[in-house]
Tab-separated table of C-alpha atoms in Angstrom:
chain	number	residue	atom	x	y	z
K	5	MET	CA	-8.153	1.876	-11.326
K	6	LEU	CA	-6.438	2.911	-14.327
K	7	ARG	CA	-7.438	3.300	-17.868
K	8	PRO	CA	-6.019	0.653	-20.229
K	9	GLU	CA	-3.950	3.204	-21.929
K	10	ASP	CA	-2.418	4.335	-18.579
K	11	ASN	CA	-1.764	0.950	-17.522
K	12	LYS	CA	-0.017	0.261	-20.847
K	13	LEU	CA	2.029	3.145	-20.443
K	14	ILE	CA	3.352	2.770	-16.920
K	15	THR	CA	4.027	-0.980	-17.354
K	16	GLU	CA	5.872	-1.165	-20.692
K	17	VAL	CA	9.657	-0.467	-20.405
K	18	GLY	CA	11.203	-1.495	-23.664
K	19	PRO	CA	13.449	0.872	-25.863
K	20	GLY	CA	11.501	3.922	-26.783
K	21	THR	CA	8.735	3.577	-24.469
K	22	PRO	CA	7.860	6.531	-22.111
K	23	MET	CA	8.444	4.473	-18.931
K	24	GLY	CA	11.558	2.625	-20.448
K	25	GLU	CA	13.117	6.155	-21.123
K	26	LEU	CA	12.317	7.293	-17.699
K	27	PHE	CA	14.081	4.296	-16.132
K	28	ARG	CA	17.104	4.851	-18.491
K	29	ARG	CA	17.689	8.445	-16.784
K	30	PHE	CA	18.759	6.751	-13.634
K	31	TRP	CA	21.579	4.511	-12.622
K	32	LEU	CA	20.203	0.958	-12.079
K	33	PRO	CA	21.580	-2.022	-10.480
K	34	VAL	CA	21.828	-4.984	-13.101
K	35	VAL	CA	23.725	-7.774	-11.373
K	36	ALA	CA	25.173	-8.392	-8.056
K	37	SER	CA	29.132	-8.240	-7.587
K	38	GLU	CA	29.306	-11.581	-6.043
K	39	ASP	CA	27.568	-13.007	-9.293
K	40	MET	CA	30.464	-11.679	-11.324
K	41	GLU	CA	33.480	-14.374	-11.608
K	42	ASP	CA	36.779	-13.495	-10.991
K	43	PRO	CA	38.632	-11.429	-13.718
K	44	ASP	CA	38.518	-13.152	-16.893
K	45	GLY	CA	35.714	-15.294	-15.803
K	46	ALA	CA	32.356	-16.477	-17.586
K	47	PRO	CA	30.129	-13.625	-18.805
K	48	VAL	CA	26.796	-13.289	-17.282
K	49	ARG	CA	23.603	-13.218	-19.439
K	50	LEU	CA	21.136	-10.217	-18.543
K	51	ARG	CA	18.195	-8.671	-19.886
K	52	ILE	CA	17.281	-5.351	-18.624
K	53	LEU	CA	14.519	-3.045	-19.928
K	54	GLY	CA	13.856	-5.419	-22.713
K	55	GLU	CA	17.433	-5.359	-23.892
K	56	ASP	CA	19.563	-8.529	-24.129
K	57	LEU	CA	23.084	-7.689	-22.467
K	58	VAL	CA	26.100	-9.495	-21.059
K	59	ALA	CA	28.072	-8.456	-18.066
K	60	PHE	CA	31.768	-9.485	-17.647
K	61	ARG	CA	34.835	-8.745	-15.519
K	62	ASP	CA	38.019	-8.031	-17.310
K	63	THR	CA	41.571	-8.862	-16.485
K	64	GLU	CA	42.016	-5.790	-14.251
K	65	GLY	CA	38.652	-6.436	-12.439
K	66	LYS	CA	36.649	-3.794	-14.286
K	67	VAL	CA	33.024	-4.633	-15.169
K	68	GLY	CA	31.505	-4.008	-18.761
K	69	VAL	CA	27.941	-4.380	-19.711
K	70	LEU	CA	27.707	-4.832	-23.586
K	71	SER	CA	24.917	-5.696	-26.012
K	72	ALA	CA	24.539	-9.668	-26.133
K	73	TYR	CA	25.095	-9.516	-29.792
K	74	CYS	CA	28.502	-8.901	-31.551
K	75	PRO	CA	28.222	-6.126	-33.863
K	76	HIS	CA	29.858	-8.255	-36.632
K	77	ARG	CA	27.552	-10.886	-37.435
K	78	ARG	CA	25.350	-10.828	-34.322
K	79	ALA	CA	26.845	-13.797	-32.573
K	80	ASN	CA	26.001	-13.915	-28.858
K	81	LEU	CA	29.041	-12.656	-26.785
K	82	PHE	CA	27.850	-15.028	-23.851
K	83	TYR	CA	29.945	-17.644	-25.641
K	84	ALA	CA	32.820	-15.229	-25.882
K	85	ARG	CA	36.368	-15.798	-24.686
K	86	ASN	CA	37.069	-13.531	-21.560
K	87	GLU	CA	40.709	-12.834	-21.946
K	88	GLU	CA	43.570	-10.263	-21.735
K	89	GLY	CA	41.318	-7.138	-21.067
K	90	GLY	CA	38.257	-7.848	-23.313
K	91	LEU	CA	35.647	-10.214	-24.460
K	92	ARG	CA	36.749	-12.027	-27.722
K	93	CYS	CA	33.921	-13.420	-30.018
K	94	ILE	CA	34.562	-17.181	-30.788
K	95	TYR	CA	32.843	-16.693	-34.159
K	96	HIS	CA	35.476	-14.540	-35.939
K	97	GLY	CA	37.723	-13.508	-32.904
K	98	TRP	CA	36.512	-9.780	-32.863
K	99	LYS	CA	37.470	-8.368	-29.408
K	100	PHE	CA	36.027	-5.586	-27.261
K	101	ASP	CA	36.806	-4.053	-23.964
K	102	VAL	CA	34.542	-3.025	-21.099
K	103	THR	CA	33.516	0.059	-23.040
K	104	GLY	CA	32.542	-1.689	-26.131
K	105	ARG	CA	35.685	-0.436	-28.001
K	106	CYS	CA	36.955	-2.914	-30.687
K	107	LEU	CA	40.531	-3.928	-29.689
K	108	HIS	CA	41.158	-6.479	-32.524
K	109	ILE	CA	39.894	-7.740	-35.772
K	110	PRO	CA	42.133	-10.668	-36.578
K	111	SER	CA	40.351	-11.513	-39.784
K	112	GLU	CA	41.332	-7.873	-41.226
K	113	PRO	CA	44.636	-7.027	-42.801
K	114	ALA	CA	47.354	-5.931	-40.084
K	115	ARG	CA	47.339	-2.296	-41.611
K	116	SER	CA	43.660	-2.142	-41.660
K	117	ASN	CA	42.015	0.629	-39.140
K	118	PHE	CA	38.506	-1.040	-39.474
K	119	LYS	CA	38.644	-1.891	-35.620
K	120	ASP	CA	38.587	1.866	-34.779
K	121	LYS	CA	35.361	2.324	-36.631
K	122	VAL	CA	33.376	-0.357	-34.792
K	123	ARG	CA	31.908	-0.449	-31.308
K	124	ALA	CA	29.961	-3.008	-29.489
K	125	PRO	CA	26.902	-1.002	-27.925
K	126	GLY	CA	27.556	-0.968	-24.128
K	127	TYR	CA	26.740	1.168	-21.061
K	128	PRO	CA	28.861	2.967	-18.446
K	129	THR	CA	29.165	0.913	-15.256
K	130	GLN	CA	29.784	1.305	-11.335
K	131	GLU	CA	30.337	-1.110	-8.563
K	132	ARG	CA	28.690	0.408	-5.501
K	133	GLY	CA	27.232	-1.296	-2.539
K	134	GLY	CA	27.852	-4.873	-3.605
K	135	LEU	CA	26.103	-4.331	-6.993
K	136	VAL	CA	27.179	-3.506	-10.405
K	137	TRP	CA	25.115	-0.586	-11.751
K	138	ALA	CA	24.834	0.593	-15.447
K	139	TYR	CA	23.343	3.767	-16.887
K	140	MET	CA	21.371	3.061	-20.153
K	141	GLY	CA	20.331	6.447	-21.113
K	142	PRO	CA	21.716	9.413	-23.411
K	143	PRO	CA	25.347	9.863	-22.783
K	144	ASP	CA	24.729	13.604	-22.336
K	145	LYS	CA	22.129	12.975	-19.734
K	146	GLN	CA	24.327	10.753	-17.344
K	147	PRO	CA	23.673	11.903	-13.694
K	148	GLU	CA	26.078	11.404	-10.677
K	149	PHE	CA	25.637	8.318	-8.747
K	150	PRO	CA	22.795	8.589	-6.199
K	151	GLU	CA	23.887	8.857	-2.716
K	152	TYR	CA	22.253	6.008	-1.351
K	153	GLU	CA	23.503	5.653	2.324
K	154	TRP	CA	23.352	1.753	2.420
K	155	ALA	CA	25.759	1.774	-0.565
K	156	GLN	CA	28.226	3.719	1.142
K	157	VAL	CA	28.707	1.744	4.484
K	158	PRO	CA	31.301	-0.766	4.854
K	159	ALA	CA	30.581	-4.229	3.388
K	160	ASN	CA	30.090	-5.846	6.774
K	161	GLN	CA	27.327	-3.419	7.549
K	162	ARG	CA	25.082	-4.633	4.746
K	163	VAL	CA	23.615	-7.836	3.177
K	164	ILE	CA	22.603	-7.747	-0.526
K	165	SER	CA	20.521	-10.188	-2.395
K	166	ALA	CA	19.329	-10.520	-6.028
K	167	SER	CA	16.500	-12.678	-7.287
K	168	LEU	CA	14.145	-13.168	-10.165
K	169	VAL	CA	10.451	-12.011	-9.859
K	170	GLU	CA	8.143	-13.563	-12.388
K	171	CYS	CA	5.861	-10.415	-13.142
K	172	ASN	CA	5.868	-6.974	-14.316
K	173	TRP	CA	8.019	-4.583	-12.149
K	174	LEU	CA	5.176	-2.259	-11.002
K	175	GLN	CA	3.027	-4.885	-9.212
K	176	THR	CA	6.190	-5.906	-7.398
K	177	LEU	CA	7.037	-2.377	-6.207
K	178	GLU	CA	3.305	-1.684	-5.399
K	179	GLY	CA	3.661	-4.629	-2.883
K	180	ASP	CA	6.539	-2.903	-1.331
K	181	ILE	CA	4.817	0.229	-0.590
K	182	ASP	CA	1.471	-1.482	0.589
K	183	THR	CA	1.862	-1.180	4.449
K	184	ALA	CA	-1.830	-2.458	5.032
K	185	HIS	CA	-1.142	-6.109	4.012
K	186	VAL	CA	1.496	-6.595	6.813
K	187	SER	CA	-1.429	-7.065	9.130
K	188	PHE	CA	-2.740	-10.145	6.904
K	189	LEU	CA	-0.151	-11.523	4.605
K	190	HIS	CA	2.720	-11.699	7.134
K	191	ARG	CA	0.788	-12.552	10.211
K	192	THR	CA	1.402	-15.204	12.712
K	193	LEU	CA	-1.659	-16.632	14.097
K	194	ASN	CA	-0.084	-16.585	17.682
K	195	PRO	CA	-0.234	-13.054	18.881
K	196	SER	CA	2.556	-14.032	21.422
K	197	THR	CA	4.952	-15.158	18.664
K	198	THR	CA	7.103	-12.486	16.869
K	199	LEU	CA	8.330	-13.909	13.660
K	200	LYS	CA	12.049	-13.720	13.345
K	201	TRP	CA	11.986	-11.492	10.357
K	202	ALA	CA	10.090	-8.731	12.359
K	203	ARG	CA	12.707	-6.958	13.888
K	204	PHE	CA	10.880	-3.734	14.511
K	205	VAL	CA	9.773	-2.000	17.696
K	206	GLU	CA	8.669	-3.965	20.707
K	207	ASN	CA	5.395	-5.418	20.467
K	208	PHE	CA	5.180	-4.787	16.783
K	209	THR	CA	3.077	-7.967	16.301
K	210	ASP	CA	0.622	-6.698	18.985
K	211	TYR	CA	0.150	-3.421	17.125
K	212	VAL	CA	-0.435	-4.965	13.705
K	213	THR	CA	-2.571	-7.532	15.006
K	214	LYS	CA	-4.794	-5.153	16.881
K	215	ASP	CA	-5.063	-2.453	14.404
K	216	ARG	CA	-5.471	-3.995	10.891
K	217	SER	CA	-6.784	-0.675	9.311
K	218	PRO	CA	-3.907	1.638	9.489
K	219	SER	CA	-4.393	5.535	9.009
K	220	LEU	CA	-2.352	6.391	5.868
K	221	THR	CA	-0.666	9.756	4.890
K	222	VAL	CA	1.606	10.400	1.872
K	223	LYS	CA	3.785	13.477	1.422
K	224	SER	CA	5.333	14.146	-1.963
K	225	THR	CA	9.021	14.855	-1.723
K	226	ASP	CA	11.977	15.765	-4.077
K	227	TYR	CA	12.705	12.017	-4.265
K	228	GLY	CA	9.314	10.429	-4.740
K	229	PHE	CA	7.209	10.408	-1.373
K	230	VAL	CA	7.302	9.587	2.334
K	231	TYR	CA	4.311	7.779	3.779
K	232	GLY	CA	3.284	7.044	7.297
K	233	GLY	CA	0.977	4.196	8.536
K	234	ARG	CA	-0.553	4.699	12.001
K	235	ARG	CA	-1.723	2.061	14.085
K	236	VAL	CA	-3.505	2.768	17.319
K	237	GLY	CA	-2.301	1.264	20.414
K	238	GLY	CA	-4.054	2.904	23.374
K	239	GLU	CA	-5.510	6.265	24.079
K	240	ASP	CA	-2.067	8.223	23.334
K	241	ASP	CA	-0.065	5.243	22.106
K	242	TYR	CA	0.279	5.147	18.193
K	243	TYR	CA	2.575	2.924	16.332
K	244	TRP	CA	3.923	4.585	13.032
K	245	ARG	CA	5.655	3.064	10.054
K	246	PHE	CA	7.380	5.385	7.641
K	247	SER	CA	8.444	4.320	4.247
K	248	HIS	CA	9.906	5.683	1.395
K	249	TRP	CA	9.323	5.344	-2.606
K	250	LEU	CA	12.173	6.899	-4.719
K	251	VAL	CA	11.605	7.373	-8.151
K	252	PRO	CA	11.759	4.953	-10.301
K	253	SER	CA	11.579	1.865	-8.135
K	254	THR	CA	13.346	1.902	-4.784
K	255	SER	CA	11.373	1.282	-1.618
K	256	GLU	CA	12.712	1.621	1.840
K	257	THR	CA	10.877	0.314	4.745
K	258	PRO	CA	11.139	0.118	8.433
K	259	GLY	CA	13.408	-1.954	10.859
K	260	SER	CA	14.746	-1.224	14.336
K	261	ALA	CA	18.044	-2.620	13.692
K	262	GLU	CA	18.513	-3.422	10.155
K	263	ARG	CA	17.281	-0.950	7.468
K	264	PRO	CA	15.645	-3.011	4.650
K	265	GLY	CA	14.929	-1.792	1.157
K	266	ARG	CA	14.635	-2.956	-2.427
K	267	ILE	CA	15.189	-1.697	-6.082
K	268	VAL	CA	12.973	-3.455	-8.649
K	269	VAL	CA	14.550	-3.403	-12.104
K	270	PRO	CA	12.545	-4.652	-15.165
K	271	ILE	CA	13.852	-7.440	-17.021
K	272	ASP	CA	10.917	-6.891	-19.705
K	273	ASP	CA	7.213	-6.252	-19.417
K	274	ARG	CA	6.810	-9.637	-17.860
K	275	ASN	CA	9.763	-10.071	-15.453
K	276	SER	CA	11.795	-8.097	-13.178
K	277	MET	CA	14.821	-8.309	-10.770
K	278	SER	CA	14.669	-7.804	-7.082
K	279	PHE	CA	17.869	-6.267	-5.779
K	280	SER	CA	17.216	-6.182	-1.837
K	281	PHE	CA	19.507	-4.641	0.574
K	282	VAL	CA	19.422	-4.886	4.422
K	283	TRP	CA	22.009	-2.593	6.306
K	284	HIS	CA	22.754	-0.740	9.713
K	285	PRO	CA	24.148	3.042	9.453
K	286	HIS	CA	26.409	2.641	12.478
K	287	ARG	CA	27.876	-1.028	12.884
K	288	ALA	CA	28.565	-4.264	11.375
K	289	LEU	CA	25.766	-6.742	11.197
K	290	SER	CA	26.115	-9.638	13.604
K	291	ALA	CA	26.414	-13.131	12.167
K	292	GLU	CA	22.579	-13.852	13.125
K	293	GLU	CA	21.409	-10.827	11.523
K	294	ALA	CA	23.319	-11.547	8.205
K	295	ILE	CA	22.156	-15.259	8.309
K	296	ALA	CA	18.440	-14.178	8.830
K	297	ASN	CA	18.634	-11.751	6.148
K	298	GLY	CA	20.125	-14.517	3.721
K	299	ARG	CA	22.273	-13.544	1.034
K	300	ASN	CA	20.291	-14.956	-1.911
K	301	ASN	CA	18.943	-17.455	0.551
K	302	GLY	CA	21.419	-19.929	-0.842
K	303	GLN	CA	20.111	-19.935	-4.292
K	304	PRO	CA	22.464	-20.844	-6.906
K	305	LEU	CA	23.022	-18.617	-10.031
K	306	HIS	CA	21.643	-20.493	-12.915
K	307	PRO	CA	20.299	-20.235	-16.611
K	308	TRP	CA	16.469	-19.175	-16.669
K	309	GLU	CA	14.531	-19.356	-19.832
K	310	LEU	CA	12.221	-16.511	-20.409
K	311	ALA	CA	8.884	-16.851	-22.321
K	312	ASP	CA	10.284	-15.874	-25.616
K	313	GLY	CA	13.174	-18.486	-25.158
K	314	TYR	CA	15.971	-15.967	-24.317
K	315	VAL	CA	18.004	-17.167	-21.560
K	316	ILE	CA	19.426	-15.082	-18.662
K	317	ASP	CA	21.551	-15.914	-15.366
K	318	THR	CA	19.601	-15.251	-12.243
K	319	ARG	CA	18.542	-16.703	-9.217
K	320	ARG	CA	15.084	-18.281	-8.503
K	321	SER	CA	13.684	-19.227	-5.315
K	322	PRO	CA	12.690	-22.784	-4.595
K	323	LEU	CA	9.203	-21.393	-3.645
K	324	ASN	CA	7.593	-20.439	-7.042
K	325	ARG	CA	4.450	-20.995	-9.085
K	326	ASP	CA	5.524	-24.289	-10.035
K	327	ASN	CA	4.853	-25.555	-6.668
K	328	ASP	CA	2.315	-22.973	-5.485
K	329	PHE	CA	5.009	-21.772	-3.236
K	330	LYS	CA	4.708	-24.742	-1.072
K	331	ILE	CA	1.605	-23.535	0.597
K	332	ASP	CA	0.680	-25.693	3.691
K	333	ARG	CA	-2.962	-25.553	4.476
K	334	HIS	CA	-2.438	-27.033	7.976
K	335	VAL	CA	0.121	-24.314	8.648
K	336	GLN	CA	-2.508	-21.799	7.275
K	337	ARG	CA	-5.039	-22.958	9.736
K	338	THR	CA	-2.708	-23.164	12.726
K	339	LYS	CA	0.415	-20.933	12.597
K	340	ARG	CA	0.788	-18.512	9.519
K	341	PHE	CA	-1.998	-16.471	7.984
K	342	SER	CA	-0.555	-17.231	4.598
K	343	GLY	CA	0.320	-20.785	5.137
K	344	ILE	CA	3.598	-20.035	3.296
K	345	LEU	CA	6.541	-21.319	5.225
K	346	GLY	CA	9.045	-18.950	3.639
K	347	THR	CA	10.285	-15.222	3.957
K	348	PRO	CA	8.006	-12.193	3.568
K	349	PRO	CA	9.232	-11.612	0.087
K	350	GLU	CA	8.154	-15.002	-0.882
K	351	GLU	CA	4.974	-14.482	0.579
K	352	ASP	CA	4.731	-11.264	-1.495
K	353	ARG	CA	5.926	-12.976	-4.627
K	354	ALA	CA	3.028	-15.523	-4.057
K	355	MET	CA	0.629	-12.694	-4.423
K	356	THR	CA	2.005	-10.432	-6.916
K	357	GLU	CA	3.360	-13.110	-9.335
K	358	THR	CA	-0.100	-15.145	-9.291
K	359	MET	CA	-2.164	-11.910	-10.170
K	360	GLU	CA	-1.162	-11.747	-13.946
K	361	PRO	CA	2.302	-11.455	-15.562
K	362	VAL	CA	1.096	-7.765	-16.163
K	363	LEU	CA	-1.692	-6.836	-13.927
K	364	ASP	CA	-4.908	-5.308	-15.686
K	365	ARG	CA	-5.620	-2.367	-13.342
K	366	SER	CA	-8.842	-1.172	-15.189
K	367	LYS	CA	-10.213	-4.211	-13.063
K	368	GLU	CA	-9.244	-3.141	-9.702
K	369	HIS	CA	-11.241	-1.674	-6.941
K	370	LEU	CA	-8.920	0.522	-4.742
K	371	GLY	CA	-9.649	1.510	-1.152
K	372	THR	CA	-8.454	3.932	1.357
K	373	SER	CA	-5.423	1.860	2.183
K	374	ASP	CA	-3.942	2.204	-1.493
K	375	ILE	CA	-3.312	6.090	-1.184
K	376	ALA	CA	0.310	5.356	-1.513
K	377	ILE	CA	-0.192	3.170	-4.750
K	378	ILE	CA	-2.434	5.777	-6.311
K	379	ALA	CA	0.037	8.497	-5.644
K	380	MET	CA	2.821	6.574	-6.968
K	381	ARG	CA	1.195	5.719	-10.427
K	382	ARG	CA	0.031	9.245	-10.876
K	383	ARG	CA	3.513	10.499	-10.143
K	384	LEU	CA	5.221	7.981	-12.540
K	385	ILE	CA	2.721	8.710	-15.194
K	386	LYS	CA	3.200	12.465	-15.102
K	387	MET	CA	7.124	12.028	-15.109
K	388	ALA	CA	6.832	9.675	-18.090
K	389	ARG	CA	4.776	12.062	-20.009
K	390	ASP	CA	6.794	15.075	-19.163
K	391	LEU	CA	9.878	13.230	-20.252
K	392	ALA	CA	8.046	12.398	-23.432
K	393	ASP	CA	7.521	16.130	-23.864
K	394	GLY	CA	11.101	16.994	-23.390
K	395	ILE	CA	11.025	17.735	-19.690
K	396	GLU	CA	13.868	15.754	-18.035
K	397	PRO	CA	13.343	14.356	-14.514
K	398	ALA	CA	15.098	16.783	-12.123
K	399	LEU	CA	15.624	13.898	-9.436
K	400	ALA	CA	18.149	12.207	-11.710
K	401	LYS	CA	20.372	15.252	-11.176
K	402	GLN	CA	19.870	15.256	-7.356
K	403	ALA	CA	22.218	12.644	-6.055
K	404	TRP	CA	21.896	13.940	-2.595
K	405	ALA	CA	18.083	13.422	-2.468
K	406	PHE	CA	18.546	9.531	-2.210
K	407	ARG	CA	19.724	9.766	1.479
K	408	THR	CA	16.625	8.203	3.078
K	409	ARG	CA	15.955	5.659	5.778
K	410	GLY	CA	12.730	3.741	6.635
K	411	TYR	CA	11.813	4.166	10.163
K	412	ASP	CA	9.083	3.030	12.690
K	413	VAL	CA	8.330	4.223	16.271
K	414	VAL	CA	5.786	4.236	18.897
K	415	SER	CA	4.768	7.900	19.488
K	416	ARG	CA	2.291	9.867	21.625
K	417	HIS	CA	1.534	11.911	18.385
K	418	ALA	CA	-1.470	11.083	16.475
K	419	GLU	CA	-0.657	13.536	13.477
K	420	PHE	CA	1.635	12.535	10.600
K	421	GLU	CA	3.196	16.072	10.567
K	422	ASP	CA	4.064	15.990	14.249
K	423	VAL	CA	5.888	12.701	14.024
K	424	LEU	CA	7.334	13.460	10.870
K	425	ALA	CA	8.944	16.591	12.326
K	426	GLU	CA	10.072	14.849	15.283
K	427	HIS	CA	11.969	12.190	13.457
K	428	MET	CA	13.185	13.866	10.424
K	429	SER	CA	16.663	13.269	11.179
K	430	GLU	CA	16.090	9.633	11.096
K	431	LEU	CA	14.078	9.542	7.680
K	432	THR	CA	16.171	11.934	5.667
K	433	PRO	CA	19.594	12.165	7.418
K	434	GLY	CA	21.255	15.575	6.764
K	435	ARG	CA	18.207	17.354	5.680
K	436	VAL	CA	15.590	19.176	7.759
K	437	THR	CA	12.650	18.569	5.726
K	438	PRO	CA	11.715	16.985	2.329
K	439	ALA	CA	10.926	19.514	-0.092
K	440	ALA	CA	7.545	19.127	-1.772
K	441	SER	CA	7.566	18.502	-5.595
K	442	GLY	CA	4.931	18.410	-8.112
C-alpha cells in the first residue's frame, strides 16, 4: 500500500506538481496523426497534463499544439479559422502560427509592432510513428526524440490506436505491467480455444491456464525495468513472458508476431489517453493482423465532456461504464472468464475504470504477484522527488535507451538471469545488457 501523501504525489499531474513536472521532461504523444485533418482543417481540442490545448495542421502540413485560449481576451481557439499558415481567432482576428508566434493583429494600426511582442503559449511538436508528440517542459531541457523502434519502421509495419481511458493514468499503467491477471481476466473457459488476440507462443493458453501463479522477477534498467513472469509447463519446460516499463508511462508486452505496447498520457488527474501500438520489426503486417489489432476499433473521433465541463476531442469505446462494459453473465459462465465480449484492453478498462477515478492505494493489500507494480511506484516517487530537488532524470537525455521489445519464449532455463542473457538481443536490440540504475 501507499501512504496517502505518496499516492497524491504519484497520481497528480497538473502544472507544478512533482509528477506533472516529471512527465514534462519527456516527449509525449498527444493525438494520432490520422485524427488531424488535412492542412487548414479543423483544430482538435485536447487536455494534456491538466492543460487545455488545441492542435492544428497548417497550410504546409506542420502541426502546432497551442494553449486553447487566445492571449488577447482568452477566447477558445478551437473556434478559430485555420487559414494561410496559422490559426486566426474569430473574436478579434489575431493570428498565430504553429509555434505560437503572432502573425497578424488586424485591430492594431498598420505601423504597430505590437504583434511582435505577443505569443500564444505552445509546445514543440514532432510527428513520429503515426502520432503527434509534444514536449511540454522547460525549453532548455528539451531532449532528443526517444528511439522507439516501432516509431521508426515503415507505416505498413505498425498499427496505431488512440482512445479515452476514464481513470487516473497510473492505475491504467499498473494494469499493463501486471502479468498475473492474464491467467484470469483474459482467460477463455475452453482450454482448447486460443483467443484471436493471443498470438503468442504455441500452447500459450495451456501455459497460462495450468500455472496461474507465475514467478516474477524485476530487474532495474536505465529505462525503467524489465521483468519476467515464469510459468511452469513440465519438468524442464518454462513459459517466460518478458515485459518492459519505460519511464514515465510506456509498457511493452510480449507477442510472437506483432509486438504490442502502450503509452499512457494523463489528460488530468481523473482521465487519460491510451496510445497503443502493435508492430513487426521486419515485415509488413498482414491485412488480417491489421484488422485484428483494430485501428481505433472503428471508434469515431467525437467531442467528450469531462467532469469539469471542458470538452476534448477523443475516441471512447462502445464498451464503457455507462453500459457495464456489456458484460454477459451467460458468456461468463460458459465461454469467457470475464463475461466481457470485447478486446483485452476493454477487459482491462472494466477493471481499472471501475476502481475509483483515482485509486486510494492506502487501502490495498498487495501480494507477491505485485512486485513490478511496487518497483514502478518506488522508482517514480524517487524520480519525482529528485526532480523537485533539482536532479534531472538522466533517461530523458538517453534517446537510445528506448530501444526495447516485449518477448515471450518457452525455455529450459528456470532462472531469470539465464533466460535474460540468452534472449537479450530480442529484448534490447543493439545492446548486450541493460545497465542497472538506481
